[in-house]
XYZ file of C-alpha atoms in Angstrom:
614
model
C -40.430 -34.091 59.629
C -42.961 -32.499 62.647
C -46.948 -32.946 61.546
C -50.069 -32.113 64.093
C -51.613 -29.190 65.259
C -51.097 -28.606 69.131
C -48.672 -26.170 68.345
C -48.478 -23.667 65.720
C -46.082 -23.598 62.526
C -45.496 -20.229 63.516
C -44.375 -20.862 66.896
C -42.458 -23.622 65.782
C -40.870 -21.791 62.665
C -39.878 -18.754 63.981
C -41.065 -17.901 67.368
C -39.215 -20.600 69.511
C -35.785 -19.853 68.117
C -36.407 -16.840 69.879
C -37.520 -17.932 72.957
C -35.302 -18.331 76.379
C -35.913 -21.520 76.371
C -34.019 -22.619 73.161
C -30.891 -20.176 74.239
C -30.834 -21.834 77.207
C -29.976 -25.304 75.983
C -26.385 -25.901 75.397
C -25.111 -27.304 72.497
C -23.191 -30.063 73.888
C -26.860 -30.901 75.008
C -28.056 -31.338 72.263
C -24.959 -32.971 70.850
C -25.134 -35.618 74.043
C -28.257 -36.439 72.488
C -28.020 -36.765 69.045
C -25.117 -38.893 69.544
C -27.650 -40.987 71.774
C -29.790 -41.915 69.526
C -27.480 -42.414 66.478
C -25.591 -45.056 69.202
C -29.441 -46.692 70.120
C -30.369 -47.034 66.433
C -26.956 -48.402 65.200
C -27.042 -50.967 67.294
C -29.992 -52.408 65.765
C -29.802 -53.595 62.249
C -33.165 -53.350 61.354
C -35.549 -51.644 62.913
C -38.748 -52.405 60.624
C -37.786 -56.128 61.825
C -38.298 -55.605 65.379
C -41.438 -56.283 67.283
C -43.155 -54.203 70.121
C -41.447 -55.713 73.117
C -38.168 -55.706 71.215
C -38.969 -51.871 70.233
C -39.275 -50.639 73.631
C -36.403 -52.263 75.343
C -34.010 -51.570 72.130
C -35.394 -48.167 71.188
C -37.766 -46.412 73.381
C -36.626 -47.042 76.400
C -32.803 -45.982 76.030
C -34.446 -42.390 73.891
C -36.489 -41.916 77.284
C -33.051 -42.457 79.263
C -31.638 -39.853 76.755
C -34.481 -37.819 77.451
C -33.622 -36.960 81.462
C -36.286 -39.878 82.467
C -34.268 -42.303 83.356
C -35.441 -43.586 87.004
C -38.687 -41.421 86.825
C -40.164 -43.889 84.504
C -42.511 -46.982 85.379
C -42.884 -50.089 83.114
C -45.884 -51.246 83.797
C -46.489 -55.536 84.079
C -49.160 -56.619 81.960
C -51.150 -59.833 82.933
C -52.211 -62.635 80.657
C -54.872 -63.697 79.437
C -59.302 -62.941 80.659
C -57.813 -60.516 82.801
C -55.150 -58.744 81.188
C -55.317 -55.353 82.621
C -55.782 -52.658 79.619
C -52.936 -49.938 81.307
C -50.960 -47.562 79.531
C -47.030 -48.861 78.846
C -45.239 -45.949 81.140
C -46.141 -43.371 84.057
C -43.971 -41.106 84.071
C -43.184 -38.952 87.231
C -41.687 -35.739 87.781
C -38.647 -36.688 89.799
C -37.463 -39.752 91.410
C -39.287 -38.811 94.776
C -42.612 -39.190 92.646
C -41.257 -42.335 91.161
C -40.796 -44.000 94.978
C -43.990 -43.048 96.187
C -45.812 -44.488 93.346
C -43.872 -47.800 93.443
C -44.430 -48.240 96.816
C -48.186 -47.618 96.141
C -50.879 -50.487 95.086
C -52.817 -50.734 92.090
C -52.497 -48.512 88.875
C -55.078 -45.518 90.450
C -52.730 -45.234 93.598
C -49.771 -44.842 91.165
C -51.110 -42.891 88.912
C -52.337 -39.792 91.170
C -48.034 -39.564 91.465
C -47.729 -39.203 87.534
C -47.720 -36.182 85.164
C -47.911 -37.997 82.080
C -49.027 -41.785 80.575
C -46.650 -43.218 77.329
C -47.603 -46.222 75.430
C -45.406 -48.076 73.355
C -45.917 -49.767 69.322
C -43.515 -51.585 67.039
C -41.027 -49.411 64.701
C -43.160 -50.184 61.926
C -46.656 -49.185 63.103
C -48.714 -46.523 61.927
C -50.793 -45.046 64.957
C -53.387 -44.526 63.082
C -54.058 -47.752 61.137
C -56.900 -49.782 62.431
C -55.920 -52.986 65.055
C -53.007 -50.826 66.277
C -54.425 -50.405 69.960
C -55.234 -52.917 72.281
C -57.962 -54.270 70.568
C -58.689 -55.428 66.818
C -61.224 -52.261 66.219
C -59.137 -50.266 68.051
C -55.948 -47.735 66.674
C -52.814 -46.728 68.601
C -54.289 -43.057 68.503
C -57.608 -44.074 70.184
C -55.874 -46.135 72.992
C -53.821 -43.503 74.497
C -56.693 -41.069 73.909
C -58.774 -43.454 76.139
C -56.040 -43.898 78.325
C -55.135 -40.025 78.990
C -58.686 -38.890 79.443
C -58.640 -42.386 81.990
C -56.022 -40.557 83.220
C -57.142 -37.238 83.423
C -60.391 -38.696 85.534
C -58.091 -39.842 88.687
C -55.343 -37.471 88.424
C -55.955 -33.768 87.066
C -52.767 -33.017 86.996
C -51.950 -35.699 84.482
C -53.047 -33.457 81.456
C -49.863 -34.853 78.285
C -49.501 -38.610 76.845
C -47.192 -40.096 74.849
C -47.375 -42.199 72.260
C -44.286 -43.491 70.517
C -43.082 -46.154 67.709
C -39.260 -45.259 68.245
C -39.607 -43.706 64.921
C -43.024 -41.286 65.410
C -43.187 -39.762 68.681
C -46.173 -37.782 69.373
C -47.733 -35.764 72.208
C -50.601 -35.296 73.176
C -52.888 -33.105 75.746
C -55.732 -33.539 77.412
C -56.966 -29.476 77.593
C -57.154 -28.911 73.888
C -60.009 -27.579 71.839
C -59.738 -30.808 69.566
C -57.501 -33.477 71.390
C -58.663 -35.343 68.192
C -55.999 -33.597 66.555
C -54.488 -31.355 69.033
C -51.135 -33.626 68.926
C -47.317 -32.716 67.654
C -46.079 -35.373 65.806
C -42.261 -36.016 65.231
C -40.007 -38.323 62.913
C -37.186 -39.423 64.316
C -36.186 -41.197 61.508
C -36.543 -38.014 59.136
C -34.142 -36.050 61.720
C -31.819 -38.754 61.743
C -31.739 -38.746 58.727
C -32.613 -42.594 58.582
C -32.500 -44.866 55.878
C -36.379 -45.341 54.659
C -37.591 -41.976 56.060
C -37.636 -40.074 52.855
C -36.979 -40.744 48.840
C -32.672 -40.707 48.961
C -32.114 -37.752 47.171
C -28.745 -36.334 46.453
C -28.759 -33.035 47.497
C -26.042 -30.683 47.131
C -24.676 -27.113 48.096
C -27.084 -24.780 49.525
C -30.130 -27.393 48.926
C -27.799 -29.552 51.494
C -27.176 -27.408 53.784
C -30.357 -25.859 54.593
C -31.822 -29.586 54.912
C -29.122 -30.303 57.579
C -29.803 -26.632 59.421
C -33.760 -27.991 59.063
C -33.277 -31.217 60.188
C -30.945 -29.625 63.505
C -33.887 -27.887 64.144
C -36.385 -30.276 64.328
C -33.425 -32.471 66.280
C -33.907 -29.269 68.976
C -37.244 -28.899 68.881
C -38.215 -32.559 69.529
C -35.471 -32.508 72.717
C -37.478 -29.704 73.963
C -40.503 -30.608 73.494
C -40.234 -34.189 74.891
C -37.352 -34.709 77.126
C -38.455 -34.507 80.939
C -38.025 -30.447 82.047
C -40.427 -29.488 79.283
C -43.661 -31.144 81.640
C -42.176 -29.174 84.811
C -42.628 -25.923 86.091
C -39.528 -23.184 84.241
C -38.320 -20.361 86.695
C -37.488 -18.988 83.205
C -41.077 -19.280 81.561
C -42.371 -17.359 84.858
C -43.163 -20.726 86.432
C -44.840 -22.470 82.836
C -43.843 -25.476 81.579
C -42.564 -25.416 78.126
C -45.691 -27.154 76.869
C -47.687 -24.365 78.506
C -45.287 -21.668 77.025
C -45.459 -23.086 73.619
C -49.322 -23.394 73.603
C -49.379 -19.511 74.843
C -47.039 -18.093 72.132
C -49.042 -20.127 69.912
C -53.044 -18.352 71.040
C -50.754 -15.255 70.936
C -49.922 -15.758 67.378
C -53.089 -16.843 66.478
C -54.809 -13.792 68.118
C -51.962 -11.604 66.244
C -53.162 -12.939 62.604
C -56.977 -13.136 63.721
C -56.482 -9.241 64.390
C -54.311 -8.474 61.359
C -56.985 -10.555 59.079
C -59.800 -8.898 60.651
C -58.417 -5.217 59.744
C -56.976 -6.414 56.308
C -60.885 -7.128 56.057
C -62.780 -5.276 56.906
C -60.809 -2.428 56.237
C -59.871 -3.529 52.591
C -60.454 -6.931 51.125
C -64.090 -6.741 51.668
C -64.691 -3.539 51.198
C -62.350 -3.731 47.824
C -64.454 -6.472 46.147
C -67.564 -5.226 46.355
C -66.224 -1.414 45.078
C -63.881 -3.219 42.244
C -67.160 -6.170 41.465
C -69.193 -2.396 40.593
C -66.426 -0.890 38.876
C -66.066 -4.369 36.738
C -70.045 -5.124 35.945
C -71.032 -3.454 32.628
C -74.561 -3.795 33.777
C -74.645 -2.133 36.898
C -77.203 0.299 37.154
C -76.706 4.109 37.020
C -77.247 5.377 39.918
C -76.862 2.526 42.102
C -79.485 0.629 43.498
C -79.818 -0.698 47.381
C -81.214 -3.692 45.910
C -78.412 -3.396 43.371
C -76.140 -3.186 46.617
C -77.121 -5.726 48.287
C -76.570 -8.242 45.381
C -72.924 -6.672 45.025
C -72.725 -7.256 48.608
C -73.409 -10.919 48.683
C -71.114 -11.485 45.883
C -68.390 -9.922 47.870
C -69.102 -12.443 50.621
C -69.107 -15.427 48.596
C -65.644 -13.987 46.748
C -63.868 -13.472 50.056
C -65.237 -17.076 51.910
C -64.401 -18.546 48.456
C -61.031 -17.407 48.656
C -60.563 -18.082 52.799
C -61.659 -21.642 51.872
C -58.943 -22.293 49.693
C -56.351 -20.875 51.901
C -57.472 -23.034 54.916
C -57.941 -26.109 52.845
C -54.539 -25.663 50.972
C -52.480 -24.713 53.840
C -54.241 -27.891 56.270
C -53.690 -30.215 53.137
C -57.480 -31.177 52.987
C -56.699 -30.247 49.125
C -53.537 -31.787 47.479
C -51.521 -28.626 47.863
C -48.636 -31.752 47.947
C -49.207 -33.070 44.318
C -47.477 -32.168 41.490
C -50.725 -32.367 39.328
C -52.874 -30.521 41.632
C -50.127 -27.562 42.556
C -50.435 -25.166 39.163
C -53.927 -24.799 39.462
C -53.895 -23.787 43.684
C -54.463 -20.600 45.194
C -51.274 -20.983 46.488
C -49.771 -20.536 42.874
C -50.819 -16.832 41.807
C -50.506 -16.089 46.113
C -46.387 -16.660 45.224
C -46.600 -14.949 42.039
C -48.440 -12.192 42.973
C -45.629 -11.520 46.447
C -42.862 -11.818 44.264
C -44.351 -9.386 41.559
C -45.582 -6.341 44.385
C -42.506 -7.143 45.861
C -41.090 -5.970 42.698
C -42.951 -3.162 41.829
C -43.740 -5.045 38.464
C -46.734 -3.474 36.728
C -49.655 -5.155 37.210
C -52.219 -4.682 33.828
C -55.728 -3.185 34.685
C -57.566 -4.775 32.095
C -56.361 -8.392 31.569
C -57.900 -11.050 34.550
C -55.689 -13.745 34.380
C -55.821 -14.195 38.279
C -58.990 -13.952 38.829
C -60.191 -16.404 35.766
C -57.072 -18.706 37.978
C -59.056 -18.737 41.130
C -62.884 -18.969 39.399
C -60.883 -21.835 37.278
C -60.104 -23.326 40.718
C -63.626 -22.361 42.277
C -64.687 -24.956 39.924
C -63.066 -27.651 40.481
C -63.564 -27.504 43.963
C -66.832 -27.442 43.327
C -67.381 -30.308 40.646
C -64.302 -32.435 41.220
C -61.482 -33.090 38.509
C -59.748 -36.532 37.953
C -57.244 -35.465 36.470
C -55.558 -33.366 38.870
C -57.115 -35.558 42.034
C -59.443 -33.586 43.472
C -63.025 -35.205 43.945
C -66.345 -32.294 43.703
C -67.402 -30.862 47.226
C -70.078 -29.229 46.068
C -70.892 -27.521 49.257
C -73.274 -24.511 47.629
C -70.181 -22.089 48.578
C -68.672 -22.826 45.060
C -71.906 -23.263 43.840
C -72.258 -21.844 40.150
C -75.852 -20.151 40.812
C -74.469 -18.459 44.337
C -73.322 -15.115 42.949
C -73.562 -15.502 39.210
C -72.190 -12.075 39.288
C -68.856 -13.534 40.275
C -69.035 -14.791 36.772
C -69.986 -11.616 34.855
C -67.405 -8.865 36.279
C -63.839 -10.045 36.422
C -61.521 -8.431 38.083
C -58.158 -6.998 36.718
C -55.217 -8.302 37.913
C -54.079 -4.365 39.385
C -57.818 -5.290 41.016
C -57.710 -8.217 42.066
C -54.141 -8.941 42.827
C -53.491 -6.412 45.903
C -56.558 -7.679 47.503
C -55.365 -11.298 47.410
C -52.628 -10.706 48.829
C -53.517 -8.932 51.675
C -55.083 -12.028 52.666
C -52.007 -13.958 51.851
C -49.190 -11.892 54.576
C -48.901 -9.864 57.070
C -46.755 -7.697 58.729
C -44.644 -8.758 61.324
C -41.495 -7.397 62.327
C -41.115 -4.623 59.100
C -41.744 -7.220 56.814
C -44.737 -9.233 55.023
C -44.537 -12.769 56.303
C -46.627 -15.508 54.865
C -50.172 -16.227 56.776
C -50.002 -20.272 57.605
C -53.472 -20.463 57.859
C -53.213 -24.127 58.918
C -52.399 -21.698 62.357
C -56.066 -20.415 62.835
C -59.063 -22.666 63.631
C -62.217 -21.947 61.280
C -63.609 -20.484 64.581
C -61.634 -18.126 64.036
C -62.904 -17.665 60.477
C -66.331 -18.058 61.458
C -65.855 -14.759 64.028
C -64.762 -12.721 60.809
C -67.862 -13.809 59.218
C -70.435 -13.183 62.135
C -68.764 -9.700 62.647
C -69.179 -8.468 58.326
C -72.313 -9.037 58.607
C -72.065 -5.063 60.589
C -71.068 -3.715 57.320
C -73.026 -3.069 54.281
C -72.456 -0.944 51.031
C -74.417 2.369 50.289
C -74.129 4.760 47.305
C -72.332 7.856 48.249
C -71.144 10.005 45.075
C -68.130 11.448 47.115
C -66.664 8.147 48.041
C -64.872 5.400 46.047
C -66.322 4.215 43.196
C -69.615 5.887 44.354
C -69.899 3.274 47.242
C -69.160 3.834 51.099
C -68.860 0.163 52.748
C -70.153 1.382 56.338
C -70.790 -0.224 59.723
C -74.561 -1.013 60.255
C -75.143 -0.665 64.258
C -78.009 -2.912 63.885
C -76.894 -5.749 61.431
C -75.930 -8.319 63.904
C -79.260 -7.573 65.709
C -81.619 -8.382 62.875
C -79.605 -11.252 62.109
C -79.125 -12.520 65.807
C -75.453 -13.192 65.193
C -73.215 -13.052 68.262
C -70.298 -14.790 68.925
C -69.981 -17.246 71.732
C -67.142 -17.937 73.856
C -65.046 -21.083 73.527
C -65.701 -21.303 77.419
C -69.383 -20.786 77.002
C -69.173 -23.070 74.107
C -67.517 -25.733 76.375
C -70.009 -25.385 79.286
C -72.792 -25.585 77.286
C -71.516 -28.832 75.547
C -71.051 -30.584 79.163
C -74.273 -29.539 80.806
C -76.627 -30.717 77.243
C -75.139 -33.348 75.645
C -72.362 -34.236 78.758
C -75.561 -36.399 80.969
C -76.543 -37.578 77.669
C -73.291 -39.358 76.457
C -73.076 -41.140 80.225
C -76.681 -42.285 80.369
C -75.391 -43.975 77.642
C -72.634 -45.183 79.030
C -74.239 -46.675 82.103
C -76.657 -48.352 80.220
C -73.785 -50.617 78.352
C -72.574 -51.113 81.161
C -75.544 -52.004 83.386
C -76.277 -54.152 80.216
C -72.518 -56.013 80.673
C -73.255 -56.450 83.872
C -76.701 -58.405 83.480
C -75.076 -60.504 80.752
C -72.491 -61.512 82.645
C -74.844 -64.252 84.312
C -77.046 -65.071 81.415
C -77.103 -68.649 79.956
C -76.715 -67.917 77.146
C -74.401 -68.339 74.108
C -72.163 -65.664 73.828
C -72.953 -64.738 70.390
C -76.315 -64.224 71.457
C -74.808 -62.079 74.370
C -72.532 -60.434 72.001
C -75.406 -59.612 69.667
C -77.709 -58.341 72.601
C -74.827 -56.060 74.353
C -73.995 -54.243 70.744
C -77.414 -53.149 70.910
C -76.302 -50.662 73.483
C -72.445 -50.008 71.859
C -72.002 -46.320 73.333
C -70.180 -45.425 70.453
C -72.812 -46.044 67.863
C -75.519 -44.624 70.670
C -73.025 -41.612 71.003
C -73.729 -41.089 67.196
C -77.251 -41.800 67.262
C -77.525 -38.300 69.076
C -79.134 -35.488 66.816
C -78.617 -31.896 67.467
C -79.937 -28.762 66.635
C -79.207 -25.753 67.133
C -81.597 -22.946 64.999
C -79.551 -19.854 65.219
C -76.125 -21.815 64.891
C -74.096 -18.413 62.728
C -71.364 -19.136 61.657
C -71.175 -22.696 63.151
C -68.881 -22.086 66.549
C -71.278 -24.295 68.617
C -71.175 -26.857 66.144
C -67.843 -26.553 64.952
C -66.974 -27.378 68.879
C -69.834 -30.486 69.421
C -68.393 -32.297 66.541
C -65.061 -32.404 68.151
C -66.570 -33.198 71.502
C -69.203 -35.631 69.902
C -66.169 -37.837 67.910
C -63.524 -37.698 70.248
C -66.898 -39.785 73.119
C -67.119 -42.165 69.922
C -63.549 -42.476 69.280
C -62.620 -43.441 72.653
C -65.499 -45.557 72.757
C -64.643 -47.512 69.927
C -63.529 -50.351 72.981
C -65.408 -49.341 76.445
C -63.210 -48.643 79.033
C -65.840 -50.409 81.282
C -65.405 -53.958 79.262
C -61.605 -54.317 81.345
C -61.814 -57.945 83.113
C -65.427 -59.104 82.057
C -66.601 -61.980 80.403
C -66.701 -59.920 76.855
C -63.227 -58.052 76.968
C -61.316 -59.602 73.612
C -64.463 -60.640 72.128
C -66.831 -57.370 72.244
C -66.414 -55.701 68.650
C -67.744 -52.693 68.711
C -70.548 -52.465 65.320
C -69.225 -49.102 64.491
C -65.686 -50.208 63.587
C -66.781 -52.055 60.855
C -68.860 -49.185 59.567
C -65.775 -47.437 59.601
C -63.873 -50.190 57.524
C -67.145 -49.934 55.208
C -66.520 -45.993 54.669
C -62.819 -46.669 54.049
C -63.277 -49.378 51.644
C -65.909 -47.174 49.829
C -64.310 -43.790 49.711
C -60.604 -45.943 48.598
C -62.728 -47.838 45.976
C -64.424 -44.327 44.453
C -60.807 -42.333 44.771
C -59.443 -45.237 42.609
C -61.777 -44.900 40.424
C -61.687 -41.154 39.924
C -57.821 -40.823 40.054
C -58.733 -38.933 43.440
C -55.658 -37.980 45.593
C -56.604 -38.931 49.242
C -53.750 -39.395 51.730
C -54.265 -42.345 54.334
C -53.947 -39.757 57.236
C -57.585 -38.532 55.724
C -59.221 -41.831 56.288
C -58.349 -42.336 59.924
C -60.348 -43.551 62.082
C -61.046 -40.133 63.498
C -61.602 -38.424 60.925
C -64.332 -40.718 59.585
C -66.021 -40.268 62.841
C -65.821 -36.707 62.620
C -67.895 -37.418 59.319
C -70.261 -39.434 60.434
C -71.093 -36.879 63.254
C -71.666 -34.339 60.536
C -74.152 -36.741 58.173
C -75.548 -38.572 61.628
C -75.857 -35.677 64.200
């Protein structure tokens, strides 16, 4: 199984197999790699019983060698005691020459200048997002590797990648991602190699067994391509790009193409279609249609559209419990798949019955109010409130009116055939850009147009609302120039206090309490940011990612290394996160909400805190 949002699902499922790098790898290399992994794991009686050092020696290092890193990675020797060096377990080098130069260099920073990536290892059974799995009791393994990566990038801009592994789970992190907390690629080797304990041991037969074997073979090759040493090096077959740069570029192309297709569909078909269908279904619609009434229809259509987009996005990203059997019959995916089947078979759709619209409306009530019986907590964010657009309750769309519109949001034409749109690969920024452009469109009465309504472009729509999309590059620059110095002030103040308290004669508990008052993670979350012309929130979405990352990596500030407070200082934010997690788990148990452990990781809880506090 592979997870994470670094590479798009479409690229991994379809685009990668058509790429030159996939086709250029000899089958013999994949077989040899598979055999090497099996030998390594077969030599271990129970990998769950291995501690970190044993996992490194018996599993991880043989795997690194099988991935082509033999002779090009260094293992960091750690000192014990208060002066323990907080450094990554591995520096990964492009070739043996770079390794030799690093080997001769003195000090971590000097060695790092020759590296292309850093790596860290954990025990086989470790959950990489579990608290206490990092270098201290209040740190996760994910937080530790991100801290290593961002620190390494300051010393050597060429170090953009980090590998975090427990031997079983392998993650690839990218420093240059829009949201490094989420932008990783993860592979589960136990699943890929069908090792015991990876998943329920089902008795697969016939075509199902063959499909599962084909799936694991594809994942094995994907894993090999993503983590082997050549993936980090320029490749002539990829126009001088690394495999990772190629994968990111292809993912962006897919995202751009899907966004462009979705935008055209929304502007040309879905939004106008919803406006006309709602007006036709409303028995109380005035005759003739008035500007005031058409404005209310426009608002209702916009609300319906973004309820649909929210549900599609939330289900594909597992924000709604789409994998839970209690929920799946009530999901939007349930009817989008049924609609696709019926349209493809040219089945007749009723012009009077409204079961598809009723199904969607029922799901929207569940999202707004929650439903304990199927594991959904209440979201009550306003978008799904019953008072938001009363017309959506009185003007019900028939299957023949609604089904084709939902299908247009569900599938796109690719290489001559309709394929399902995976909203997992679309960023919330892309959906925001569509929203801002929709503000340019307005319905007007026109007796010659379909349903007597023309949906036209208002050149002053965005000007009147001040809705202009801000490019990512400008957003990054603004955040760096405005928020960056404020974060740096907090880091400097903490560091200065740490130094001042070194010679203080008070009890260490008193000094630690004084230091906690300037805790950088806590003080970053004390920032308050106002964007009064927020539009679709593009700047604020990026700001959430930035502040969350900075708070996350400063749960254990890098400046503690080698000081009097190392090993004894704990960020008060860690205790807050534990309390929030416990409260959510208790509420989930009480109300029978479906909450997966990965939804309650420190990084996700910190994002929640940024939203609430900043």
